[in-house]
Amino acid sequence: NAGVTQTPKFQVLKTGQSMTLQCAQDMNHEYMSWYRQDPGMGLRLIHYSVGAGITDQGEVPNGYNVSRSTTEDFPLRLLSAAPSQTSVYFCASSRLESGELFFGEGSRLTVL
Amino acid sequence: SQQGEEDPQALSIQEGENATMNCSYKTSINNLQWYRQNSGRGLVHLILIRSNEREKHSGRLRVTLDTSKKSSSLLITASRAADTASYFCATPLYNAGNMLTFGGGTRLMVKP
């Protein structure tokens, strides 16, 4: 049982480049979400999904797109990377009935 | 904006001592959660306390919740070097399903 799997673990981009952070969960959780973690800021919610085909914006959605075509996958897209998007990104999933979040190991992104 | 704020931001103790971390939040909640993050890793759920509970235990962890003061505390008894990590409190985001908002965390160092 892998839980929540994120790829890649590390990525360096140049300003203006695009990329996709992948997230997959094998627990059949309804909810999935993306957070970013910056020093001293805790975690901030970017986007989330309550089920396949349904997504919504979180606290800091600008510059990011998401889609949820299957229950298992929830990719996060950066269309035109900016230095302000340098951060550690965490994907999480949870069951509808439970508030407990299960986190991936994180993806560290540097935008030059 | 962040709902929860942890205090202190950093704490250094000797192995065997107790560690207490506090969390304050701003709006009414139906539950509060604590998470742990080892350096370079994802967050791991520790405990969830509901608004109708005043105290909850899990192994060496004791969590209290005072809804009148909008505060919670996490006590780790008989600390071990392996408890060295950052600890975050989290509360539900308004109108966002199971999504959570996190505080900035308390960095705990337990010296052998």
JSON list of C-alpha atoms in Angstrom, two decimals:
[
{"chain": "A", "resi": 1, "resn": "ASN", "atom": "CA", "xyz": [0.00, 0.00, 0.00]},
{"chain": "A", "resi": 2, "resn": "ALA", "atom": "CA", "xyz": [1.91, 3.05, -1.27]},
{"chain": "A", "resi": 3, "resn": "GLY", "atom": "CA", "xyz": [-0.43, 5.75, 0.11]},
{"chain": "A", "resi": 4, "resn": "VAL", "atom": "CA", "xyz": [0.13, 9.12, -1.57]},
{"chain": "A", "resi": 5, "resn": "THR", "atom": "CA", "xyz": [2.88, 9.22, -4.19]},
{"chain": "A", "resi": 6, "resn": "GLN", "atom": "CA", "xyz": [4.32, 12.46, -5.57]},
{"chain": "A", "resi": 7, "resn": "THR", "atom": "CA", "xyz": [6.70, 12.91, -8.49]},
{"chain": "A", "resi": 8, "resn": "PRO", "atom": "CA", "xyz": [9.17, 14.40, -9.06]},
{"chain": "A", "resi": 9, "resn": "LYS", "atom": "CA", "xyz": [10.81, 14.89, -5.67]},
{"chain": "A", "resi": 10, "resn": "PHE", "atom": "CA", "xyz": [13.02, 17.71, -6.95]},
{"chain": "A", "resi": 11, "resn": "GLN", "atom": "CA", "xyz": [12.71, 20.03, -9.93]},
{"chain": "A", "resi": 12, "resn": "VAL", "atom": "CA", "xyz": [14.49, 23.15, -11.14]},
{"chain": "A", "resi": 13, "resn": "LEU", "atom": "CA", "xyz": [12.72, 25.37, -13.65]},
{"chain": "A", "resi": 14, "resn": "LYS", "atom": "CA", "xyz": [13.50, 28.60, -15.42]},
{"chain": "A", "resi": 15, "resn": "THR", "atom": "CA", "xyz": [11.05, 31.48, -15.22]},
{"chain": "A", "resi": 16, "resn": "GLY", "atom": "CA", "xyz": [8.30, 31.00, -17.79]},
{"chain": "A", "resi": 17, "resn": "GLN", "atom": "CA", "xyz": [8.64, 27.24, -18.13]},
{"chain": "A", "resi": 18, "resn": "SER", "atom": "CA", "xyz": [5.72, 24.95, -17.49]},
{"chain": "A", "resi": 19, "resn": "MET", "atom": "CA", "xyz": [5.56, 21.68, -15.64]},
{"chain": "A", "resi": 20, "resn": "THR", "atom": "CA", "xyz": [3.23, 19.24, -13.94]},
{"chain": "A", "resi": 21, "resn": "LEU", "atom": "CA", "xyz": [3.60, 17.81, -10.46]},
{"chain": "A", "resi": 22, "resn": "GLN", "atom": "CA", "xyz": [2.05, 14.38, -10.28]},
{"chain": "A", "resi": 23, "resn": "CYS", "atom": "CA", "xyz": [0.09, 12.98, -7.35]},
{"chain": "A", "resi": 24, "resn": "ALA", "atom": "CA", "xyz": [-1.49, 9.55, -7.05]},
{"chain": "A", "resi": 25, "resn": "GLN", "atom": "CA", "xyz": [-3.21, 7.81, -4.15]},
{"chain": "A", "resi": 26, "resn": "ASP", "atom": "CA", "xyz": [-4.21, 4.17, -3.85]},
{"chain": "A", "resi": 27, "resn": "MET", "atom": "CA", "xyz": [-6.53, 4.44, -0.85]},
{"chain": "A", "resi": 28, "resn": "ASN", "atom": "CA", "xyz": [-9.69, 5.26, -2.84]},
{"chain": "A", "resi": 29, "resn": "HIS", "atom": "CA", "xyz": [-9.99, 8.58, -1.01]},
{"chain": "A", "resi": 30, "resn": "GLU", "atom": "CA", "xyz": [-12.59, 10.99, -2.27]},
{"chain": "A", "resi": 31, "resn": "TYR", "atom": "CA", "xyz": [-10.74, 14.19, -1.29]},
{"chain": "A", "resi": 32, "resn": "MET", "atom": "CA", "xyz": [-7.40, 15.28, -2.71]},
{"chain": "A", "resi": 33, "resn": "SER", "atom": "CA", "xyz": [-5.55, 18.54, -2.27]},
{"chain": "A", "resi": 34, "resn": "TRP", "atom": "CA", "xyz": [-2.35, 20.44, -2.99]},
{"chain": "A", "resi": 35, "resn": "TYR", "atom": "CA", "xyz": [-0.54, 22.58, -0.43]},
{"chain": "A", "resi": 36, "resn": "ARG", "atom": "CA", "xyz": [2.62, 24.62, -0.62]},
{"chain": "A", "resi": 37, "resn": "GLN", "atom": "CA", "xyz": [4.97, 25.05, 2.30]},
{"chain": "A", "resi": 38, "resn": "ASP", "atom": "CA", "xyz": [7.19, 28.09, 2.65]},
{"chain": "A", "resi": 39, "resn": "PRO", "atom": "CA", "xyz": [9.51, 28.87, 5.58]},
{"chain": "A", "resi": 40, "resn": "GLY", "atom": "CA", "xyz": [7.59, 30.27, 8.54]},
{"chain": "A", "resi": 41, "resn": "MET", "atom": "CA", "xyz": [4.28, 30.15, 6.66]},
{"chain": "A", "resi": 42, "resn": "GLY", "atom": "CA", "xyz": [2.99, 26.71, 7.49]},
{"chain": "A", "resi": 43, "resn": "LEU", "atom": "CA", "xyz": [1.07, 25.04, 4.68]},
{"chain": "A", "resi": 44, "resn": "ARG", "atom": "CA", "xyz": [-1.27, 26.92, 2.41]},
{"chain": "A", "resi": 45, "resn": "LEU", "atom": "CA", "xyz": [-3.98, 25.27, 0.33]},
{"chain": "A", "resi": 46, "resn": "ILE", "atom": "CA", "xyz": [-3.67, 25.77, -3.44]},
{"chain": "A", "resi": 47, "resn": "HIS", "atom": "CA", "xyz": [-6.47, 23.67, -4.95]},
{"chain": "A", "resi": 48, "resn": "TYR", "atom": "CA", "xyz": [-8.58, 20.77, -3.85]},
{"chain": "A", "resi": 49, "resn": "SER", "atom": "CA", "xyz": [-11.00, 18.18, -5.20]},
{"chain": "A", "resi": 50, "resn": "VAL", "atom": "CA", "xyz": [-13.92, 16.45, -3.53]},
{"chain": "A", "resi": 51, "resn": "GLY", "atom": "CA", "xyz": [-14.21, 13.81, -6.25]},
{"chain": "A", "resi": 52, "resn": "ALA", "atom": "CA", "xyz": [-13.48, 12.97, -9.87]},
{"chain": "A", "resi": 53, "resn": "GLY", "atom": "CA", "xyz": [-14.46, 15.85, -12.14]},
{"chain": "A", "resi": 54, "resn": "ILE", "atom": "CA", "xyz": [-14.78, 18.36, -9.28]},
{"chain": "A", "resi": 55, "resn": "THR", "atom": "CA", "xyz": [-12.10, 20.87, -8.32]},
{"chain": "A", "resi": 56, "resn": "ASP", "atom": "CA", "xyz": [-12.09, 24.12, -6.37]},
{"chain": "A", "resi": 57, "resn": "GLN", "atom": "CA", "xyz": [-9.71, 26.88, -5.40]},
{"chain": "A", "resi": 58, "resn": "GLY", "atom": "CA", "xyz": [-7.99, 27.10, -2.06]},
{"chain": "A", "resi": 59, "resn": "GLU", "atom": "CA", "xyz": [-6.17, 29.97, -0.35]},
{"chain": "A", "resi": 60, "resn": "VAL", "atom": "CA", "xyz": [-3.46, 30.60, -2.97]},
{"chain": "A", "resi": 61, "resn": "PRO", "atom": "CA", "xyz": [-4.68, 29.30, -6.38]},
{"chain": "A", "resi": 62, "resn": "ASN", "atom": "CA", "xyz": [-3.17, 31.90, -8.74]},
{"chain": "A", "resi": 63, "resn": "GLY", "atom": "CA", "xyz": [-0.63, 30.49, -11.18]},
{"chain": "A", "resi": 64, "resn": "TYR", "atom": "CA", "xyz": [-1.77, 26.89, -10.75]},
{"chain": "A", "resi": 65, "resn": "ASN", "atom": "CA", "xyz": [-4.23, 24.62, -12.54]},
{"chain": "A", "resi": 66, "resn": "VAL", "atom": "CA", "xyz": [-5.58, 21.23, -11.51]},
{"chain": "A", "resi": 67, "resn": "SER", "atom": "CA", "xyz": [-7.82, 18.53, -12.91]},
{"chain": "A", "resi": 68, "resn": "ARG", "atom": "CA", "xyz": [-9.28, 15.33, -11.47]},
{"chain": "A", "resi": 69, "resn": "SER", "atom": "CA", "xyz": [-10.18, 12.88, -14.20]},
{"chain": "A", "resi": 70, "resn": "THR", "atom": "CA", "xyz": [-9.86, 9.82, -11.94]},
{"chain": "A", "resi": 71, "resn": "THR", "atom": "CA", "xyz": [-10.22, 9.15, -8.22]},
{"chain": "A", "resi": 72, "resn": "GLU", "atom": "CA", "xyz": [-6.54, 8.21, -7.99]},
{"chain": "A", "resi": 73, "resn": "ASP", "atom": "CA", "xyz": [-4.77, 11.12, -9.72]},
{"chain": "A", "resi": 74, "resn": "PHE", "atom": "CA", "xyz": [-4.63, 14.85, -9.03]},
{"chain": "A", "resi": 75, "resn": "PRO", "atom": "CA", "xyz": [-1.91, 16.63, -11.04]},
{"chain": "A", "resi": 76, "resn": "LEU", "atom": "CA", "xyz": [-0.88, 20.22, -10.36]},
{"chain": "A", "resi": 77, "resn": "ARG", "atom": "CA", "xyz": [0.13, 22.31, -13.37]},
{"chain": "A", "resi": 78, "resn": "LEU", "atom": "CA", "xyz": [2.29, 25.40, -13.42]},
{"chain": "A", "resi": 79, "resn": "LEU", "atom": "CA", "xyz": [1.68, 27.06, -16.78]},
{"chain": "A", "resi": 80, "resn": "SER", "atom": "CA", "xyz": [4.35, 29.77, -16.56]},
{"chain": "A", "resi": 81, "resn": "ALA", "atom": "CA", "xyz": [6.62, 29.34, -13.56]},
{"chain": "A", "resi": 82, "resn": "ALA", "atom": "CA", "xyz": [7.66, 32.36, -11.50]},
{"chain": "A", "resi": 83, "resn": "PRO", "atom": "CA", "xyz": [10.34, 32.65, -8.78]},
{"chain": "A", "resi": 84, "resn": "SER", "atom": "CA", "xyz": [7.53, 33.22, -6.24]},
{"chain": "A", "resi": 85, "resn": "GLN", "atom": "CA", "xyz": [6.47, 29.63, -6.89]},
{"chain": "A", "resi": 86, "resn": "THR", "atom": "CA", "xyz": [9.72, 28.30, -5.44]},
{"chain": "A", "resi": 87, "resn": "SER", "atom": "CA", "xyz": [8.43, 26.13, -2.62]},
{"chain": "A", "resi": 88, "resn": "VAL", "atom": "CA", "xyz": [7.85, 22.62, -1.36]},
{"chain": "A", "resi": 89, "resn": "TYR", "atom": "CA", "xyz": [4.58, 21.20, -2.64]},
{"chain": "A", "resi": 90, "resn": "PHE", "atom": "CA", "xyz": [2.58, 18.56, -0.81]},
{"chain": "A", "resi": 91, "resn": "CYS", "atom": "CA", "xyz": [-0.30, 16.49, -2.09]},
{"chain": "A", "resi": 92, "resn": "ALA", "atom": "CA", "xyz": [-2.75, 15.06, 0.43]},
{"chain": "A", "resi": 93, "resn": "SER", "atom": "CA", "xyz": [-5.81, 12.86, 0.38]},
{"chain": "A", "resi": 94, "resn": "SER", "atom": "CA", "xyz": [-8.57, 12.07, 2.81]},
{"chain": "A", "resi": 95, "resn": "ARG", "atom": "CA", "xyz": [-11.77, 10.10, 3.12]},
{"chain": "A", "resi": 96, "resn": "LEU", "atom": "CA", "xyz": [-15.12, 11.83, 2.92]},
{"chain": "A", "resi": 97, "resn": "GLU", "atom": "CA", "xyz": [-16.04, 10.76, 6.46]},
{"chain": "A", "resi": 98, "resn": "SER", "atom": "CA", "xyz": [-12.72, 11.58, 8.11]},
{"chain": "A", "resi": 99, "resn": "GLY", "atom": "CA", "xyz": [-10.86, 14.84, 8.57]},
{"chain": "A", "resi": 100, "resn": "GLU", "atom": "CA", "xyz": [-7.44, 13.15, 8.67]},
{"chain": "A", "resi": 101, "resn": "LEU", "atom": "CA", "xyz": [-5.15, 14.06, 5.79]},
{"chain": "A", "resi": 102, "resn": "PHE", "atom": "CA", "xyz": [-2.59, 11.64, 4.36]},
{"chain": "A", "resi": 103, "resn": "PHE", "atom": "CA", "xyz": [0.37, 13.46, 2.84]},
{"chain": "A", "resi": 104, "resn": "GLY", "atom": "CA", "xyz": [2.89, 12.59, 0.16]},
{"chain": "A", "resi": 105, "resn": "GLU", "atom": "CA", "xyz": [6.60, 13.13, 0.74]},
{"chain": "A", "resi": 106, "resn": "GLY", "atom": "CA", "xyz": [6.67, 16.45, -1.08]},
{"chain": "A", "resi": 107, "resn": "SER", "atom": "CA", "xyz": [8.09, 17.92, -4.28]},
{"chain": "A", "resi": 108, "resn": "ARG", "atom": "CA", "xyz": [10.74, 20.60, -3.92]},
{"chain": "A", "resi": 109, "resn": "LEU", "atom": "CA", "xyz": [10.51, 23.12, -6.76]},
{"chain": "A", "resi": 110, "resn": "THR", "atom": "CA", "xyz": [13.04, 25.87, -7.50]},
{"chain": "A", "resi": 111, "resn": "VAL", "atom": "CA", "xyz": [12.25, 28.50, -10.12]},
{"chain": "A", "resi": 112, "resn": "LEU", "atom": "CA", "xyz": [15.25, 30.50, -11.30]},
{"chain": "B", "resi": 1, "resn": "SER", "atom": "CA", "xyz": [-4.89, 33.67, 6.02]},
{"chain": "B", "resi": 2, "resn": "GLN", "atom": "CA", "xyz": [-3.71, 31.26, 8.66]},
{"chain": "B", "resi": 3, "resn": "GLN", "atom": "CA", "xyz": [-6.24, 30.21, 11.22]},
{"chain": "B", "resi": 4, "resn": "GLY", "atom": "CA", "xyz": [-3.93, 28.61, 13.76]},
{"chain": "B", "resi": 5, "resn": "GLU", "atom": "CA", "xyz": [-0.77, 29.94, 15.30]},
{"chain": "B", "resi": 6, "resn": "GLU", "atom": "CA", "xyz": [1.61, 27.77, 17.30]},
{"chain": "B", "resi": 7, "resn": "ASP", "atom": "CA", "xyz": [3.62, 28.89, 20.27]},
{"chain": "B", "resi": 8, "resn": "PRO", "atom": "CA", "xyz": [6.54, 28.69, 20.79]},
{"chain": "B", "resi": 9, "resn": "GLN", "atom": "CA", "xyz": [8.04, 28.73, 17.31]},
{"chain": "B", "resi": 10, "resn": "ALA", "atom": "CA", "xyz": [10.97, 26.65, 18.56]},
{"chain": "B", "resi": 11, "resn": "LEU", "atom": "CA", "xyz": [11.54, 24.51, 21.63]},
{"chain": "B", "resi": 12, "resn": "SER", "atom": "CA", "xyz": [14.66, 22.70, 22.79]},
{"chain": "B", "resi": 13, "resn": "ILE", "atom": "CA", "xyz": [14.53, 20.18, 25.64]},
{"chain": "B", "resi": 14, "resn": "GLN", "atom": "CA", "xyz": [16.46, 17.23, 27.04]},
{"chain": "B", "resi": 15, "resn": "GLU", "atom": "CA", "xyz": [15.42, 13.65, 26.47]},
{"chain": "B", "resi": 16, "resn": "GLY", "atom": "CA", "xyz": [12.99, 12.55, 29.15]},
{"chain": "B", "resi": 17, "resn": "GLU", "atom": "CA", "xyz": [11.48, 16.00, 29.66]},
{"chain": "B", "resi": 18, "resn": "ASN", "atom": "CA", "xyz": [7.96, 16.92, 28.66]},
{"chain": "B", "resi": 19, "resn": "ALA", "atom": "CA", "xyz": [7.28, 19.21, 25.69]},
{"chain": "B", "resi": 20, "resn": "THR", "atom": "CA", "xyz": [4.25, 21.46, 25.50]},
{"chain": "B", "resi": 21, "resn": "MET", "atom": "CA", "xyz": [3.16, 23.28, 22.36]},
{"chain": "B", "resi": 22, "resn": "ASN", "atom": "CA", "xyz": [0.23, 25.64, 22.12]},
{"chain": "B", "resi": 23, "resn": "CYS", "atom": "CA", "xyz": [-2.08, 26.58, 19.27]},
{"chain": "B", "resi": 24, "resn": "SER", "atom": "CA", "xyz": [-4.48, 29.49, 19.05]},
{"chain": "B", "resi": 25, "resn": "TYR", "atom": "CA", "xyz": [-7.12, 29.88, 16.37]},
{"chain": "B", "resi": 26, "resn": "LYS", "atom": "CA", "xyz": [-9.50, 32.61, 15.34]},
{"chain": "B", "resi": 27, "resn": "THR", "atom": "CA", "xyz": [-12.92, 31.27, 14.38]},
{"chain": "B", "resi": 28, "resn": "SER", "atom": "CA", "xyz": [-15.25, 28.57, 15.67]},
{"chain": "B", "resi": 29, "resn": "ILE", "atom": "CA", "xyz": [-14.27, 25.05, 14.71]},
{"chain": "B", "resi": 30, "resn": "ASN", "atom": "CA", "xyz": [-15.75, 21.56, 14.91]},
{"chain": "B", "resi": 31, "resn": "ASN", "atom": "CA", "xyz": [-12.40, 19.86, 15.27]},
{"chain": "B", "resi": 32, "resn": "LEU", "atom": "CA", "xyz": [-8.67, 20.55, 15.57]},
{"chain": "B", "resi": 33, "resn": "GLN", "atom": "CA", "xyz": [-5.85, 18.30, 14.46]},
{"chain": "B", "resi": 34, "resn": "TRP", "atom": "CA", "xyz": [-2.16, 18.00, 15.20]},
{"chain": "B", "resi": 35, "resn": "TYR", "atom": "CA", "xyz": [0.42, 16.85, 12.66]},
{"chain": "B", "resi": 36, "resn": "ARG", "atom": "CA", "xyz": [4.09, 16.04, 12.85]},
{"chain": "B", "resi": 37, "resn": "GLN", "atom": "CA", "xyz": [6.71, 16.65, 10.15]},
{"chain": "B", "resi": 38, "resn": "ASN", "atom": "CA", "xyz": [10.18, 15.19, 10.23]},
{"chain": "B", "resi": 39, "resn": "SER", "atom": "CA", "xyz": [12.80, 17.16, 8.34]},
{"chain": "B", "resi": 40, "resn": "GLY", "atom": "CA", "xyz": [12.38, 16.77, 4.59]},
{"chain": "B", "resi": 41, "resn": "ARG", "atom": "CA", "xyz": [9.32, 14.54, 4.90]},
{"chain": "B", "resi": 42, "resn": "GLY", "atom": "CA", "xyz": [5.56, 14.84, 4.57]},
{"chain": "B", "resi": 43, "resn": "LEU", "atom": "CA", "xyz": [3.21, 15.57, 7.44]},
{"chain": "B", "resi": 44, "resn": "VAL", "atom": "CA", "xyz": [1.84, 12.74, 9.52]},
{"chain": "B", "resi": 45, "resn": "HIS", "atom": "CA", "xyz": [-1.44, 12.94, 11.39]},
{"chain": "B", "resi": 46, "resn": "LEU", "atom": "CA", "xyz": [-1.11, 12.60, 15.17]},
{"chain": "B", "resi": 47, "resn": "ILE", "atom": "CA", "xyz": [-4.48, 13.24, 16.71]},
{"chain": "B", "resi": 48, "resn": "LEU", "atom": "CA", "xyz": [-7.88, 14.83, 16.08]},
{"chain": "B", "resi": 49, "resn": "ILE", "atom": "CA", "xyz": [-9.93, 16.40, 18.87]},
{"chain": "B", "resi": 50, "resn": "ARG", "atom": "CA", "xyz": [-13.55, 17.40, 18.33]},
{"chain": "B", "resi": 51, "resn": "SER", "atom": "CA", "xyz": [-15.12, 20.58, 19.66]},
{"chain": "B", "resi": 52, "resn": "ASN", "atom": "CA", "xyz": [-17.16, 18.64, 22.24]},
{"chain": "B", "resi": 53, "resn": "GLU", "atom": "CA", "xyz": [-14.01, 17.03, 23.67]},
{"chain": "B", "resi": 54, "resn": "ARG", "atom": "CA", "xyz": [-11.77, 18.73, 26.22]},
{"chain": "B", "resi": 55, "resn": "GLU", "atom": "CA", "xyz": [-8.91, 16.26, 26.33]},
{"chain": "B", "resi": 56, "resn": "LYS", "atom": "CA", "xyz": [-7.64, 13.32, 24.30]},
{"chain": "B", "resi": 57, "resn": "HIS", "atom": "CA", "xyz": [-4.75, 10.92, 24.74]},
{"chain": "B", "resi": 58, "resn": "SER", "atom": "CA", "xyz": [-2.76, 8.83, 22.32]},
{"chain": "B", "resi": 59, "resn": "GLY", "atom": "CA", "xyz": [0.26, 7.03, 23.75]},
{"chain": "B", "resi": 60, "resn": "ARG", "atom": "CA", "xyz": [2.63, 9.72, 25.05]},
{"chain": "B", "resi": 61, "resn": "LEU", "atom": "CA", "xyz": [0.55, 12.49, 23.48]},
{"chain": "B", "resi": 62, "resn": "ARG", "atom": "CA", "xyz": [-2.04, 14.51, 25.33]},
{"chain": "B", "resi": 63, "resn": "VAL", "atom": "CA", "xyz": [-4.11, 17.13, 23.54]},
{"chain": "B", "resi": 64, "resn": "THR", "atom": "CA", "xyz": [-6.43, 19.62, 25.18]},
{"chain": "B", "resi": 65, "resn": "LEU", "atom": "CA", "xyz": [-8.96, 21.93, 23.57]},
{"chain": "B", "resi": 66, "resn": "ASP", "atom": "CA", "xyz": [-10.48, 25.04, 25.13]},
{"chain": "B", "resi": 67, "resn": "THR", "atom": "CA", "xyz": [-13.10, 26.38, 22.73]},
{"chain": "B", "resi": 68, "resn": "SER", "atom": "CA", "xyz": [-13.87, 29.35, 24.99]},
{"chain": "B", "resi": 69, "resn": "LYS", "atom": "CA", "xyz": [-10.27, 30.53, 24.64]},
{"chain": "B", "resi": 70, "resn": "LYS", "atom": "CA", "xyz": [-9.91, 29.23, 21.08]},
{"chain": "B", "resi": 71, "resn": "SER", "atom": "CA", "xyz": [-6.77, 27.37, 22.02]},
{"chain": "B", "resi": 72, "resn": "SER", "atom": "CA", "xyz": [-5.30, 23.88, 22.09]},
{"chain": "B", "resi": 73, "resn": "SER", "atom": "CA", "xyz": [-2.18, 22.35, 23.53]},
{"chain": "B", "resi": 74, "resn": "LEU", "atom": "CA", "xyz": [-0.12, 19.30, 22.63]},
{"chain": "B", "resi": 75, "resn": "LEU", "atom": "CA", "xyz": [1.88, 17.67, 25.39]},
{"chain": "B", "resi": 76, "resn": "ILE", "atom": "CA", "xyz": [4.52, 15.06, 24.62]},
{"chain": "B", "resi": 77, "resn": "THR", "atom": "CA", "xyz": [5.56, 13.25, 27.77]},
{"chain": "B", "resi": 78, "resn": "ALA", "atom": "CA", "xyz": [8.93, 11.59, 28.39]},
{"chain": "B", "resi": 79, "resn": "SER", "atom": "CA", "xyz": [10.31, 12.92, 25.13]},
{"chain": "B", "resi": 80, "resn": "ARG", "atom": "CA", "xyz": [12.80, 11.01, 23.02]},
{"chain": "B", "resi": 81, "resn": "ALA", "atom": "CA", "xyz": [15.37, 12.15, 20.48]},
{"chain": "B", "resi": 82, "resn": "ALA", "atom": "CA", "xyz": [13.12, 10.61, 17.82]},
{"chain": "B", "resi": 83, "resn": "ASP", "atom": "CA", "xyz": [10.43, 13.16, 18.71]},
{"chain": "B", "resi": 84, "resn": "THR", "atom": "CA", "xyz": [12.59, 15.87, 17.12]},
{"chain": "B", "resi": 85, "resn": "ALA", "atom": "CA", "xyz": [10.34, 17.31, 14.40]},
{"chain": "B", "resi": 86, "resn": "SER", "atom": "CA", "xyz": [8.04, 20.20, 13.58]},
{"chain": "B", "resi": 87, "resn": "TYR", "atom": "CA", "xyz": [4.52, 20.06, 14.95]},
{"chain": "B", "resi": 88, "resn": "PHE", "atom": "CA", "xyz": [1.55, 21.78, 13.36]},
{"chain": "B", "resi": 89, "resn": "CYS", "atom": "CA", "xyz": [-2.00, 22.40, 14.45]},
{"chain": "B", "resi": 90, "resn": "ALA", "atom": "CA", "xyz": [-4.68, 22.47, 11.76]},
{"chain": "B", "resi": 91, "resn": "THR", "atom": "CA", "xyz": [-8.30, 23.54, 11.67]},
{"chain": "B", "resi": 92, "resn": "PRO", "atom": "CA", "xyz": [-10.98, 23.15, 9.00]},
{"chain": "B", "resi": 93, "resn": "LEU", "atom": "CA", "xyz": [-11.13, 25.75, 6.27]},
{"chain": "B", "resi": 94, "resn": "TYR", "atom": "CA", "xyz": [-14.54, 27.36, 6.04]},
{"chain": "B", "resi": 95, "resn": "ASN", "atom": "CA", "xyz": [-16.67, 25.96, 3.24]},
{"chain": "B", "resi": 96, "resn": "ALA", "atom": "CA", "xyz": [-13.91, 23.73, 1.87]},
{"chain": "B", "resi": 97, "resn": "GLY", "atom": "CA", "xyz": [-14.90, 20.20, 2.75]},
{"chain": "B", "resi": 98, "resn": "ASN", "atom": "CA", "xyz": [-12.19, 18.35, 4.66]},
{"chain": "B", "resi": 99, "resn": "MET", "atom": "CA", "xyz": [-9.54, 20.91, 3.76]},
{"chain": "B", "resi": 100, "resn": "LEU", "atom": "CA", "xyz": [-7.40, 22.30, 6.54]},
{"chain": "B", "resi": 101, "resn": "THR", "atom": "CA", "xyz": [-5.55, 25.48, 7.33]},
{"chain": "B", "resi": 102, "resn": "PHE", "atom": "CA", "xyz": [-2.26, 25.10, 9.16]},
{"chain": "B", "resi": 103, "resn": "GLY", "atom": "CA", "xyz": [-0.29, 27.21, 11.57]},
{"chain": "B", "resi": 104, "resn": "GLY", "atom": "CA", "xyz": [3.41, 27.99, 11.16]},
{"chain": "B", "resi": 105, "resn": "GLY", "atom": "CA", "xyz": [4.46, 25.10, 13.40]},
{"chain": "B", "resi": 106, "resn": "THR", "atom": "CA", "xyz": [6.65, 24.53, 16.43]},
{"chain": "B", "resi": 107, "resn": "ARG", "atom": "CA", "xyz": [10.13, 23.15, 15.81]},
{"chain": "B", "resi": 108, "resn": "LEU", "atom": "CA", "xyz": [10.96, 20.74, 18.62]},
{"chain": "B", "resi": 109, "resn": "MET", "atom": "CA", "xyz": [14.48, 19.57, 19.27]},
{"chain": "B", "resi": 110, "resn": "VAL", "atom": "CA", "xyz": [15.02, 16.82, 21.82]},
{"chain": "B", "resi": 111, "resn": "LYS", "atom": "CA", "xyz": [18.65, 16.48, 22.86]},
{"chain": "B", "resi": 112, "resn": "PRO", "atom": "CA", "xyz": [19.92, 13.03, 23.83]}
]
